[in-house]
PDB file of C-alpha atoms in Angstrom:
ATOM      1  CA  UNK R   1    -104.215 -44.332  81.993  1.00 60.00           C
ATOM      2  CA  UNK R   2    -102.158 -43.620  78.790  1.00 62.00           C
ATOM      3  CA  UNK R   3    -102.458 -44.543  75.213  1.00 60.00           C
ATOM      4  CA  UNK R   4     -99.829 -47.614  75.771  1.00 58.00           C
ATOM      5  CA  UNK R   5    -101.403 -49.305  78.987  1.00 62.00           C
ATOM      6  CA  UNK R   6    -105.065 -48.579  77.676  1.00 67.00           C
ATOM      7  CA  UNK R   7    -103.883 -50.892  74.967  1.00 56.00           C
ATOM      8  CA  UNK R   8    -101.771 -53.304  77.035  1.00 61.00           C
ATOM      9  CA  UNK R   9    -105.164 -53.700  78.800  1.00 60.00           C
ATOM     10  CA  UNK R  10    -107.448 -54.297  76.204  1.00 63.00           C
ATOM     11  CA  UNK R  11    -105.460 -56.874  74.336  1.00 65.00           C
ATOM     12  CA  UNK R  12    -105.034 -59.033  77.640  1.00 69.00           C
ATOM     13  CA  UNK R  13    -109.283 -58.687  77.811  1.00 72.00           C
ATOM     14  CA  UNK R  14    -109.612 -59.661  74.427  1.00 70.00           C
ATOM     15  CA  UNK R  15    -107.391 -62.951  75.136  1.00 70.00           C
ATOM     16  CA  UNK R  16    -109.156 -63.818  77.902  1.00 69.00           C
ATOM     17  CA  UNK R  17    -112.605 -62.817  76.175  1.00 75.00           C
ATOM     18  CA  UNK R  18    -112.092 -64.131  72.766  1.00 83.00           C
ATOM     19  CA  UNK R  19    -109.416 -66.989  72.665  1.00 82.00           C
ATOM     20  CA  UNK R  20    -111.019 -69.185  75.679  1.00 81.00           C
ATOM     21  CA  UNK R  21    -114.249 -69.655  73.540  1.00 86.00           C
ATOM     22  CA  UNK R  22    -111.959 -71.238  70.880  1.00 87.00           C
ATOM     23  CA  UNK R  23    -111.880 -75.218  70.429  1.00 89.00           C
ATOM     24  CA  UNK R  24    -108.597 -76.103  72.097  1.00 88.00           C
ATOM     25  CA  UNK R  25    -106.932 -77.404  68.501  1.00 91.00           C
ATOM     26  CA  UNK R  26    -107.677 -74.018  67.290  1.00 91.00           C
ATOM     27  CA  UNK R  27    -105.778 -72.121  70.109  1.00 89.00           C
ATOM     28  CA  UNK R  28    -103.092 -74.716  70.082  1.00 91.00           C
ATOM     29  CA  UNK R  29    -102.380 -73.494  66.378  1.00 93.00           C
ATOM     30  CA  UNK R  30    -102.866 -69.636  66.913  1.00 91.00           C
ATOM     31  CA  UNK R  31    -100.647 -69.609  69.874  1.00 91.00           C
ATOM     32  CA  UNK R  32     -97.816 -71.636  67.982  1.00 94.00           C
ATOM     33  CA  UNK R  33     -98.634 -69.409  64.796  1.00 94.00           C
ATOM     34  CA  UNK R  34     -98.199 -66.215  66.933  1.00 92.00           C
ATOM     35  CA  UNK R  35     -95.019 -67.793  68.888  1.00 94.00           C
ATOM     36  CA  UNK R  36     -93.440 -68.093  65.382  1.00 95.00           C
ATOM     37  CA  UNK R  37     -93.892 -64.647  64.296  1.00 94.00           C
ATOM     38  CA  UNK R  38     -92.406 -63.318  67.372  1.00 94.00           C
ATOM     39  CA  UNK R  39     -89.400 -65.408  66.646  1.00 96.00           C
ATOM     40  CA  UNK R  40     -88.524 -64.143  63.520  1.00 96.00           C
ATOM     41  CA  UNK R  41     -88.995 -60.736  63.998  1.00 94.00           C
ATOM     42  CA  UNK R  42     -86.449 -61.174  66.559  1.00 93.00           C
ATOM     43  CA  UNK R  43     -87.180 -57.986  69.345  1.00 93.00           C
ATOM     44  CA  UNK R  44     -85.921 -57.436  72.685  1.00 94.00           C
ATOM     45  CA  UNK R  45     -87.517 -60.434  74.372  1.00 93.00           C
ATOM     46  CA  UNK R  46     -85.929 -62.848  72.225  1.00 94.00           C
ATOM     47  CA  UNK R  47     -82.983 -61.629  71.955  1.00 95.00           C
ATOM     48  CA  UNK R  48     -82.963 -61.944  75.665  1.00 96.00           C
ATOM     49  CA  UNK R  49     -84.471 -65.555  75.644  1.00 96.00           C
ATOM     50  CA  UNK R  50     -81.248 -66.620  73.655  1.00 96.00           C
ATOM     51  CA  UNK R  51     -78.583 -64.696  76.065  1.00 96.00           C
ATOM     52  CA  UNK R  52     -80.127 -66.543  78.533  1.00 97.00           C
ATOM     53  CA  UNK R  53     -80.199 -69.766  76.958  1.00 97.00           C
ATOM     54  CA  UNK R  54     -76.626 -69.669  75.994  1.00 97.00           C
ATOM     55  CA  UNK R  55     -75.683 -69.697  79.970  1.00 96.00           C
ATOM     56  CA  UNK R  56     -77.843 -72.477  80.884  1.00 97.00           C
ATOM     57  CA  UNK R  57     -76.665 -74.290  77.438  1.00 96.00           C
ATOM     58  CA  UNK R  58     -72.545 -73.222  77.479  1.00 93.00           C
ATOM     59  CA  UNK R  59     -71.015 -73.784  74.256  1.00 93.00           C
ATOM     60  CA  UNK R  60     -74.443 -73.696  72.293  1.00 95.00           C
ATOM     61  CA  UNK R  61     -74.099 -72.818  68.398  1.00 96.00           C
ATOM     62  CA  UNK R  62     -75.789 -70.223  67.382  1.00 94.00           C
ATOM     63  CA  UNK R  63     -77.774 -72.255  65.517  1.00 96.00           C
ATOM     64  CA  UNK R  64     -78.882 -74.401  68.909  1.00 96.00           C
ATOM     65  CA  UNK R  65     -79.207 -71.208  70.570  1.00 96.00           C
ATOM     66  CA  UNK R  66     -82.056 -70.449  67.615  1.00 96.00           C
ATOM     67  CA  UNK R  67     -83.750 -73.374  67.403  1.00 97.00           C
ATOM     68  CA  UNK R  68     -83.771 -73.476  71.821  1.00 97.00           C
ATOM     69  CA  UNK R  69     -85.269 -69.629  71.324  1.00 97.00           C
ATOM     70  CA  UNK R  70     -88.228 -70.868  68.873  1.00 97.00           C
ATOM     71  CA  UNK R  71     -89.014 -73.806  71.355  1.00 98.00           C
ATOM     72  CA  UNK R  72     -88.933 -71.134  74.116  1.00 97.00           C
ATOM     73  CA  UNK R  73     -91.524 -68.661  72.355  1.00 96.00           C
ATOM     74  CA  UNK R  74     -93.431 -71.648  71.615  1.00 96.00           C
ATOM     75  CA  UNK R  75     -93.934 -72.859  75.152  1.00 97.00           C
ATOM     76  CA  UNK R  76     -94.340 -69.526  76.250  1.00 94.00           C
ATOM     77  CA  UNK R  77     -97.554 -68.752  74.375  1.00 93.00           C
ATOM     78  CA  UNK R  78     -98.708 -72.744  75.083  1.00 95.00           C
ATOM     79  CA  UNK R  79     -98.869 -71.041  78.219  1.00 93.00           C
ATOM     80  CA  UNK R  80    -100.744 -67.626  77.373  1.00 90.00           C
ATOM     81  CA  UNK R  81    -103.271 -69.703  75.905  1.00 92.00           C
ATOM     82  CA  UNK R  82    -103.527 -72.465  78.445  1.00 92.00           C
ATOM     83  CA  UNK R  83    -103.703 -69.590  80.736  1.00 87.00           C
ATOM     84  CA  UNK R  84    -106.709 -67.056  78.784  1.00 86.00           C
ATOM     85  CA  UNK R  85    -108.749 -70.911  78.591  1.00 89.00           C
ATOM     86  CA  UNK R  86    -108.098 -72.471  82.028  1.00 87.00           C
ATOM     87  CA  UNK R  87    -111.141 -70.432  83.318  1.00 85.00           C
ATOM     88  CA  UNK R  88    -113.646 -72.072  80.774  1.00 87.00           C
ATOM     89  CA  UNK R  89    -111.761 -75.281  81.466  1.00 91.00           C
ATOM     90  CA  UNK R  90    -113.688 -78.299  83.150  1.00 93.00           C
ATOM     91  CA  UNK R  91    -112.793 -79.942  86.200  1.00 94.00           C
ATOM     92  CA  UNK R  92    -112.043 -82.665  84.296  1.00 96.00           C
ATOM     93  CA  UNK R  93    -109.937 -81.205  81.782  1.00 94.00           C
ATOM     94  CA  UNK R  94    -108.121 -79.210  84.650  1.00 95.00           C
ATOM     95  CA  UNK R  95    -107.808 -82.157  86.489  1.00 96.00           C
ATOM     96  CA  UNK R  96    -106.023 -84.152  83.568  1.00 96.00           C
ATOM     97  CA  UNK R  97    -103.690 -81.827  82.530  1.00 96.00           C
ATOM     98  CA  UNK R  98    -101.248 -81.794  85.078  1.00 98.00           C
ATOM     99  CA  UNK R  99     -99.037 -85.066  86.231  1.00 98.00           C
ATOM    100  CA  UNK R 100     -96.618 -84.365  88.897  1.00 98.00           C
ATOM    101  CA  UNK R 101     -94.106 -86.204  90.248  1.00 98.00           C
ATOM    102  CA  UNK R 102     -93.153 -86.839  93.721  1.00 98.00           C
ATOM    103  CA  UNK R 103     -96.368 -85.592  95.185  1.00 97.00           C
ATOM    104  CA  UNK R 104     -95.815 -87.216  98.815  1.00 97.00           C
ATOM    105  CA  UNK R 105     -93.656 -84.506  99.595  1.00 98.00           C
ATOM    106  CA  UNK R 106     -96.560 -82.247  99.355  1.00 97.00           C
ATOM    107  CA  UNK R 107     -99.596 -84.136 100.988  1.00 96.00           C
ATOM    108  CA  UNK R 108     -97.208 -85.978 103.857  1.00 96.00           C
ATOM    109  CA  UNK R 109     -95.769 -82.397 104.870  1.00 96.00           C
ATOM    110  CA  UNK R 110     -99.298 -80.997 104.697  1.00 96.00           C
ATOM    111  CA  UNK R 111    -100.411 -83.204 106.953  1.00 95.00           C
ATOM    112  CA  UNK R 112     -97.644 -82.747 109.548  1.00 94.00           C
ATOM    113  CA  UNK R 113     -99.639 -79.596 109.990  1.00 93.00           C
ATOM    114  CA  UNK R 114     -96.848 -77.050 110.226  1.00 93.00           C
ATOM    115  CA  UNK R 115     -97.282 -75.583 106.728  1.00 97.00           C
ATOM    116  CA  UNK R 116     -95.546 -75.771 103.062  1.00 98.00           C
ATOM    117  CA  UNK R 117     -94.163 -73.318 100.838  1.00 98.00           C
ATOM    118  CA  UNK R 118     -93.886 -74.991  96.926  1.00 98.00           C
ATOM    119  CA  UNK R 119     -91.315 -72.580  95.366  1.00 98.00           C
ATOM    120  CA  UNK R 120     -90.747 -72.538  91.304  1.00 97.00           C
ATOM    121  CA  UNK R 121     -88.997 -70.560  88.412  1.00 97.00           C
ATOM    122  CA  UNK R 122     -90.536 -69.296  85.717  1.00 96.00           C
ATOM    123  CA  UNK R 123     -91.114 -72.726  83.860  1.00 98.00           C
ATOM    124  CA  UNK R 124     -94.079 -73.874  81.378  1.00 98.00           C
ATOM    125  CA  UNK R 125     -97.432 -72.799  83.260  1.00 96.00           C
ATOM    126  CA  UNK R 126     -97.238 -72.396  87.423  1.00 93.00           C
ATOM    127  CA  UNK R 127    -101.007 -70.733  86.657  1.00 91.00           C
ATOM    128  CA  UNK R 128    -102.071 -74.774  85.546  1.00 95.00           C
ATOM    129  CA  UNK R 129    -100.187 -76.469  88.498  1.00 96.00           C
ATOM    130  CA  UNK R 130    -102.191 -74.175  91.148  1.00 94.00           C
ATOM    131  CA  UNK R 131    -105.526 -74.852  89.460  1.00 94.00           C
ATOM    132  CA  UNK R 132    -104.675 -78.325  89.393  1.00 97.00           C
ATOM    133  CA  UNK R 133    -103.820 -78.005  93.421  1.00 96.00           C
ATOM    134  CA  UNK R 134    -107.178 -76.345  94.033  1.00 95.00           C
ATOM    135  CA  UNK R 135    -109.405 -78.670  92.006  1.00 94.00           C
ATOM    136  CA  UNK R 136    -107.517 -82.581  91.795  1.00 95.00           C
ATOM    137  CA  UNK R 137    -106.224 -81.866  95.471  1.00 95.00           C
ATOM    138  CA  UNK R 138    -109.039 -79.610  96.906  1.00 95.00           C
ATOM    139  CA  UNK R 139    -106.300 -77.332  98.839  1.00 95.00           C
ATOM    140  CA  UNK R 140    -106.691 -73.729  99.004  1.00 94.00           C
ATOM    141  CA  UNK R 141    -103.441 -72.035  98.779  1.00 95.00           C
ATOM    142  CA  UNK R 142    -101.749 -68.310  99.198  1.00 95.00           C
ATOM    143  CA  UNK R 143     -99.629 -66.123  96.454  1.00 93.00           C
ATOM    144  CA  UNK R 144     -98.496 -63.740  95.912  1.00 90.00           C
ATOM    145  CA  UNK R 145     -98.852 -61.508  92.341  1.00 79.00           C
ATOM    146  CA  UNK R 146     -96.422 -58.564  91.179  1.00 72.00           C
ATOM    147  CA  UNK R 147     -98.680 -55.244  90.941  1.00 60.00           C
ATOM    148  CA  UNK R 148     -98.688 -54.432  86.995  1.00 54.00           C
ATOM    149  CA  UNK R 149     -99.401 -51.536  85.300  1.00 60.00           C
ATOM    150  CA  UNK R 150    -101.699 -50.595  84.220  1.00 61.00           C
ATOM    151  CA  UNK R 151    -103.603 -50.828  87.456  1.00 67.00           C
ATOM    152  CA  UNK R 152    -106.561 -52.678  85.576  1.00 65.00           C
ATOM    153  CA  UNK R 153    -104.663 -55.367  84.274  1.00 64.00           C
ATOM    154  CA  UNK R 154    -103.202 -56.128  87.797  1.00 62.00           C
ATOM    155  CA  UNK R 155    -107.043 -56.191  88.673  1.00 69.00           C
ATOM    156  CA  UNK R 156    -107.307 -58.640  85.480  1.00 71.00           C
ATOM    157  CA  UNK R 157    -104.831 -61.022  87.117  1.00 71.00           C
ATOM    158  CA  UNK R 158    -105.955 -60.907  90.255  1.00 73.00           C
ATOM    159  CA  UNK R 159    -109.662 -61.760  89.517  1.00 78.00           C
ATOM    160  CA  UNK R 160    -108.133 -64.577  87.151  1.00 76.00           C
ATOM    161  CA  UNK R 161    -106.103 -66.544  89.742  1.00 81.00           C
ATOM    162  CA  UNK R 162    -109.071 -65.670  92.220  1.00 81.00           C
ATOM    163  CA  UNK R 163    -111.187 -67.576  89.862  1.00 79.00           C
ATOM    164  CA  UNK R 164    -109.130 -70.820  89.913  1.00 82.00           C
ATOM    165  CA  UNK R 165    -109.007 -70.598  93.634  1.00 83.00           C
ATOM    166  CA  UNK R 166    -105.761 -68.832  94.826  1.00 89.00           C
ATOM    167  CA  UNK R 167    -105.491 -66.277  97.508  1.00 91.00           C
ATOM    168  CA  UNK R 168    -103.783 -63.892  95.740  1.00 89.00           C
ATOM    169  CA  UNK R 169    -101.531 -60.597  98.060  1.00 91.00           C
ATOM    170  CA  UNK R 170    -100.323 -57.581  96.051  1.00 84.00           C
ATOM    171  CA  UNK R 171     -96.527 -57.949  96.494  1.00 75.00           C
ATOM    172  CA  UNK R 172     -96.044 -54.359  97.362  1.00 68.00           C
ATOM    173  CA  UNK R 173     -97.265 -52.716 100.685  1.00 57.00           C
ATOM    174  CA  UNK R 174     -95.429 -54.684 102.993  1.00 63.00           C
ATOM    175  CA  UNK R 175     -98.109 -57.235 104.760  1.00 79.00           C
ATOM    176  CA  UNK R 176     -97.594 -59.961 102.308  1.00 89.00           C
ATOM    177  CA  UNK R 177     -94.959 -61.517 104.355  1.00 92.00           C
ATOM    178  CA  UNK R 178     -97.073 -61.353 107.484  1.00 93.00           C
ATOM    179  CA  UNK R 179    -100.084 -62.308 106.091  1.00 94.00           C
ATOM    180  CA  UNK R 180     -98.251 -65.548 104.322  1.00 96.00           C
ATOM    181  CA  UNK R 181     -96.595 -66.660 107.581  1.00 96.00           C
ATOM    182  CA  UNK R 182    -100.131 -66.658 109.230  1.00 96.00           C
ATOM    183  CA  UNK R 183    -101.360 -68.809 106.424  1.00 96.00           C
ATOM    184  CA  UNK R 184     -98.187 -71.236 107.235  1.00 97.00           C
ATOM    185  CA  UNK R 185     -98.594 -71.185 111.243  1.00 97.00           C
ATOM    186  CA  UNK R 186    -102.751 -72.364 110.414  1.00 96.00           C
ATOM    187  CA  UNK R 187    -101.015 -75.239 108.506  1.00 97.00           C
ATOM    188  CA  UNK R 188    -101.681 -74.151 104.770  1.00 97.00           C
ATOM    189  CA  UNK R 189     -99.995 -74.046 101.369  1.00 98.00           C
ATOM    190  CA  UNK R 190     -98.389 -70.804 100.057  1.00 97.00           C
ATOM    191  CA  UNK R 191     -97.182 -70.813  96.265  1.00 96.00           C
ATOM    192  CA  UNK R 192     -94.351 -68.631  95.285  1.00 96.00           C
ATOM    193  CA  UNK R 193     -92.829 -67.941  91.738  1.00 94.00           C
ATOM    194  CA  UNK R 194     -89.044 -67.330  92.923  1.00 95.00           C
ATOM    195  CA  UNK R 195     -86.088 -67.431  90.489  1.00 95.00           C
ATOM    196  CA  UNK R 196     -85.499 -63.999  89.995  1.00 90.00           C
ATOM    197  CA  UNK R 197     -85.347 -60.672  92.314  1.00 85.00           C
ATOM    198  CA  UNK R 198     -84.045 -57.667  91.206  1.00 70.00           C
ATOM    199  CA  UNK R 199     -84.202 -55.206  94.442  1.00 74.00           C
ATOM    200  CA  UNK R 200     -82.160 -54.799  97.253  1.00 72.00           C
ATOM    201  CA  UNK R 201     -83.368 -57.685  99.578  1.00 79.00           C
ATOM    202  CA  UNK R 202     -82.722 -60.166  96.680  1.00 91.00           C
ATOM    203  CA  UNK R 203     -80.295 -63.369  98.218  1.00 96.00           C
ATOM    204  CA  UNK R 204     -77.343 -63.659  95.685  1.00 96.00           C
ATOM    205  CA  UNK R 205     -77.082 -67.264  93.916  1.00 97.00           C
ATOM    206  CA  UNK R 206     -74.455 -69.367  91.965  1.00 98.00           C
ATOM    207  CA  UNK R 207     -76.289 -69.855  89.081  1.00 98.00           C
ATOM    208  CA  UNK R 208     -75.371 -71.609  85.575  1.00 97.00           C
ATOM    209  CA  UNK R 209     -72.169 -70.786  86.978  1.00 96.00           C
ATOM    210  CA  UNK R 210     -72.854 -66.840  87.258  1.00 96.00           C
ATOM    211  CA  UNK R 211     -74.191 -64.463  89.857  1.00 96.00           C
ATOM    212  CA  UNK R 212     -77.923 -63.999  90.032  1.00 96.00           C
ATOM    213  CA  UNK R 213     -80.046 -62.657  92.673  1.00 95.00           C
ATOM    214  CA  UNK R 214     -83.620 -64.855  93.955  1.00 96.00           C
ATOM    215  CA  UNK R 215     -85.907 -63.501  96.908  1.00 94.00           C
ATOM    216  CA  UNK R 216     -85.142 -64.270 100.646  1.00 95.00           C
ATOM    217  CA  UNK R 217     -89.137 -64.854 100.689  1.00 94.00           C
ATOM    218  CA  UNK R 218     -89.418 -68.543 100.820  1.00 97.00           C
ATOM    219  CA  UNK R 219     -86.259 -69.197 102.756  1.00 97.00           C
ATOM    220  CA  UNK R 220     -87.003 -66.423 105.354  1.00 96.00           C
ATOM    221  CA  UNK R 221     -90.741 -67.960 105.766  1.00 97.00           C
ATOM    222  CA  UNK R 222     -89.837 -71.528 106.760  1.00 98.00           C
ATOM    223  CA  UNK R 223     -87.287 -70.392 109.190  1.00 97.00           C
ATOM    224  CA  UNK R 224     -89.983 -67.989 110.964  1.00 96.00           C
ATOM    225  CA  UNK R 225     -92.730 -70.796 110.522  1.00 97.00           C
ATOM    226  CA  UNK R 226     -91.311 -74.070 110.446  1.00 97.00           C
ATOM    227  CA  UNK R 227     -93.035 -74.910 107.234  1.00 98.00           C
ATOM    228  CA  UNK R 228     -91.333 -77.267 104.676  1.00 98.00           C
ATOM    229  CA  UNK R 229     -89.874 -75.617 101.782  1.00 98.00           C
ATOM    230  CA  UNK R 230     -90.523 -77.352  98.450  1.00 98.00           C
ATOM    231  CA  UNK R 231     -89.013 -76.636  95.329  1.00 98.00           C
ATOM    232  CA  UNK R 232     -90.872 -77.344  92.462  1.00 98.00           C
ATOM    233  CA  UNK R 233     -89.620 -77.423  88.465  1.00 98.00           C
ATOM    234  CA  UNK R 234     -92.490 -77.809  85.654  1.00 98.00           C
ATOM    235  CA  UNK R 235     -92.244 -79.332  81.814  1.00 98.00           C
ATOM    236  CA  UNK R 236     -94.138 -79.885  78.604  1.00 97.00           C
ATOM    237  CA  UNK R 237     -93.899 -82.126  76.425  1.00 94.00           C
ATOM    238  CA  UNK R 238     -95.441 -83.412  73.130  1.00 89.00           C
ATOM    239  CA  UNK R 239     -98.807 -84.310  75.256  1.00 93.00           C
ATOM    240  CA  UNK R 240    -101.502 -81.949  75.697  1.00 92.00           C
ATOM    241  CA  UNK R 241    -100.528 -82.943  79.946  1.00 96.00           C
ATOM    242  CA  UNK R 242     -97.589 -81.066  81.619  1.00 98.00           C
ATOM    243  CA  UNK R 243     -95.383 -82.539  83.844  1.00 98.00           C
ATOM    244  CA  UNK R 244     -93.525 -81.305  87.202  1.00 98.00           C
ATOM    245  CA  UNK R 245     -91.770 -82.717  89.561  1.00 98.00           C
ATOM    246  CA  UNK R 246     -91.383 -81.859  93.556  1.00 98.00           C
ATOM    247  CA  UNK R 247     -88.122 -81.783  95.040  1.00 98.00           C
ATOM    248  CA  UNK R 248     -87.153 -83.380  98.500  1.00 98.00           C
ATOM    249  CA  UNK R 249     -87.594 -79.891 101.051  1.00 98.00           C
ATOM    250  CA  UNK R 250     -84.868 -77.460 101.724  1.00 98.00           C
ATOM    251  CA  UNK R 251     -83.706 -78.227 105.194  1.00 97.00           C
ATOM    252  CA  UNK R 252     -83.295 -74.768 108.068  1.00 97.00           C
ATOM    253  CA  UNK R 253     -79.249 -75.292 108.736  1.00 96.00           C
ATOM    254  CA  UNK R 254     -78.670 -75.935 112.550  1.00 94.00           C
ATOM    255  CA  UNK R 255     -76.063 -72.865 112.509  1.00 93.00           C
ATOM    256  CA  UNK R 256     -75.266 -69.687 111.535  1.00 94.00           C
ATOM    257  CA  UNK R 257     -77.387 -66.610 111.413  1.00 96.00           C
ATOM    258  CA  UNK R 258     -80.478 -65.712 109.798  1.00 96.00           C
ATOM    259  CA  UNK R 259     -78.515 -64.109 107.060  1.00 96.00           C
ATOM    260  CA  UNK R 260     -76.061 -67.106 106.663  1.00 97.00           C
ATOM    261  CA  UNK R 261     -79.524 -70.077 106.841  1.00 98.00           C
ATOM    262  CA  UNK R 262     -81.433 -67.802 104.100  1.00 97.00           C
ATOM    263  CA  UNK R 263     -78.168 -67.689 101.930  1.00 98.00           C
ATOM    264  CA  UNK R 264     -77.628 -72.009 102.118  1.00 98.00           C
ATOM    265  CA  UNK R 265     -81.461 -72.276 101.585  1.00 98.00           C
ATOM    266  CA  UNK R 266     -81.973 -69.730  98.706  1.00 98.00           C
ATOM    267  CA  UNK R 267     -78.666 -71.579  96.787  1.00 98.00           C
ATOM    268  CA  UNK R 268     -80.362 -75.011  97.309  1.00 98.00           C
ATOM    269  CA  UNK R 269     -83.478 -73.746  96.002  1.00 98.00           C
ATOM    270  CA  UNK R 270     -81.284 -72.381  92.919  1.00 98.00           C
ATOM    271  CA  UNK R 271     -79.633 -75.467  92.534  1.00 98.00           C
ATOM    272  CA  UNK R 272     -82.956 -77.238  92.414  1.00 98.00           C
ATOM    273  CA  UNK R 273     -84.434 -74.730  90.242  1.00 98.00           C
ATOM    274  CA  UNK R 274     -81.125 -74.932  87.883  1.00 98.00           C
ATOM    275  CA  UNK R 275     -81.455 -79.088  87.386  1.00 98.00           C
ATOM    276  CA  UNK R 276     -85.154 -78.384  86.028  1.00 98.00           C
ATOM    277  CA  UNK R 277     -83.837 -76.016  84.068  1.00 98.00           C
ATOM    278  CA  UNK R 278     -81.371 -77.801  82.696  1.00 97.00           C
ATOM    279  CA  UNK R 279     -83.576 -80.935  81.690  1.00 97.00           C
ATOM    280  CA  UNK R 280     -85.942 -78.237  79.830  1.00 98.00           C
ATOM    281  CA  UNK R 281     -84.639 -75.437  78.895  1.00 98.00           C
ATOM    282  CA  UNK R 282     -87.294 -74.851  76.116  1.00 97.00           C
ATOM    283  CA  UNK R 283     -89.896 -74.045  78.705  1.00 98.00           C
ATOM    284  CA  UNK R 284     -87.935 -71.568  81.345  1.00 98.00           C
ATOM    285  CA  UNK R 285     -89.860 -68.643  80.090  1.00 95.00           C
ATOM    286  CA  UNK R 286     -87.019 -65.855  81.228  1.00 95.00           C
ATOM    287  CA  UNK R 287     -87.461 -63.003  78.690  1.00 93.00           C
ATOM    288  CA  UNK R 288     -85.711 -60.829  81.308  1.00 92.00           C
ATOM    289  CA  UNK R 289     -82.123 -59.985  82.624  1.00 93.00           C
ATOM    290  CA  UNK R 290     -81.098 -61.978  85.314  1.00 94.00           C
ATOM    291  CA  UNK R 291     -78.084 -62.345  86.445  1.00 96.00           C
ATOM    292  CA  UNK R 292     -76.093 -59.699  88.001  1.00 93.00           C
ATOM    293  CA  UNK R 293     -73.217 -59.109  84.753  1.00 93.00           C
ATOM    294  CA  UNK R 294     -76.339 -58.418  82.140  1.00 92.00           C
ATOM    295  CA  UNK R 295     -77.753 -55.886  84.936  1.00 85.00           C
ATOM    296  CA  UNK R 296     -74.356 -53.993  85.440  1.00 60.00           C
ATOM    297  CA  UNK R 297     -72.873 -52.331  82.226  1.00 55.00           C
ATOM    298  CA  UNK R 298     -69.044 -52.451  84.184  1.00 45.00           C
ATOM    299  CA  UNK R 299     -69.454 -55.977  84.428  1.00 43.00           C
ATOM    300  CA  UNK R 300     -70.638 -56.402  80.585  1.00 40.00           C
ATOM    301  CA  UNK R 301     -73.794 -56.386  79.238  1.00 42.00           C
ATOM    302  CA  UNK R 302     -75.650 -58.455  76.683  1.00 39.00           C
TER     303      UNK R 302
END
């Protein structure tokens, strides 16, 4: 391990050593002083926020584009520190922090017995609305988590969704798929983060009215296991509670092939994903490039 990821690793321990022991007004404070800082230094990441922002909010001022990018950086480490204190959390508190919408969609299409798949984008905390599945709902459920370097902080985030009661797969190696299908067939809940893929197998998506590429994961998964496919979009707002709301399921189309059905599917679930968006753009927490112009300097980069 080198210099940079020993680092990388220890600051991510000392979060979730040091800031879940603080009183929650406390970390409320530090994360929003922190988010601040990182704002007006301006790097990378937020420079990125705002070229994102300004497609999902067209004709922004500069000045919007600004004020959007503080909110963002704000929400984004409400969630860092939601996230390092959810362990020392209390059923209770886990249990009242989360008020979804729409929830029949869920328990009536997990008790069809055939499975559900509860897609989202990167917005406010997905880490709270699985630890409020396992603990208000009592439902296990299967994810899937992005192997990080270094090594140890993969192991980190592993043992940390573990602890709130996720099944957690490496993404690479190949037997995720299988292994999330077989959770589907035996009637269970899989969870999947899934606005943005970068590699080959990525579907490609009207977005914000540009080309960006999501995974053919979920799509490909209720086709091969007749599970219901749920989007899902998340909020904050002023109240220490975070909202969400689930969208009616992605239906399998009757025709075409498997290609054609995962293309329809994965567009519906970025059209669902998009309206959340939309409604709050604050807390889509997209410090990345995304769609397929900012990726490809011939096509103009930002």
């Amino acid at each position: 391990m080198n210099a940079h990821d020993r680092l990388t690793d220890a600051l991510y321990g000392l979060g979730w050593g040091t800031v879940k022991k603080l009183p929650e007004p406390v970390a409320v404070r530090l994360g929003r002083a922190i988010a601040d800082l990182t704002w007006k230094q301006r790097g990378k990441g937020v420079r990125r926020l705002e070229s994102n922002y300004a497609r999902v909010v067209p004709g922004a001022s500069p000045e919007r584009l600004a004020e959007l990018s503080r909110a963002g950086m704000r929400s984004y480490l409400r969630y860092w520190m939601e996230s390092f204190r959810l362990p020392a959390w209390s059923k209770e508190r886990v249990m009242d922090g989360f008020d979804p919408k729409d929830l029949h969609y869920l328990t009536e299409g997990l008790a069809v017995g055939k499975g559900v798949i509860l897609a989202l984008p990167h917005l406010a905390n997905w880490d709270l609305a699985g630890a409020w599945v396992t603990t208000r709902l009592g439902i296990p459920f299967t994810t899937v988590a992005e192997r990080l370097k270094p090594e140890t902080l993969y192991d980190r985030f592993v043992a940390y969704r573990e602890g709130l009661g996720m099944e957690v797969l490496p993404h690479s190696g190949g037997t995720a798929f299988g292994t999330l299908a077989r959770r589907l067939r035996d009637g269970g809940l899989v969870c999947l983060v899934a606005d943005r893929d970068l590699s080959a197998s990525g579907v490609e998506v009207d977005f914000f009215g540009d080309t960006a590429r999501m995974p053919a994961g979920p799509a490909l998964l209720a086709q091969q296991t007749g599970a219901l496919l749920l989007p899902v979009t998340l909020w904050y707002d002023e109240s220490p509670v975070m909202r969400g709301r689930l969208h009616p399921p992605v239906e399998v189309p009757e025709s075409g092939t498997r290609a054609e059905r995962t293309s329809v599917m994965t567009q519906a679930l970025a059209d669902a994903f998009a309206t959340g968006i939309a409604d709050h753009p604050e807390d889509w927490h997209m410090l990345q490039r995304l769609w397929l112009a900012d990726l490809d300097p011939a096509k103009g980069t930002s």
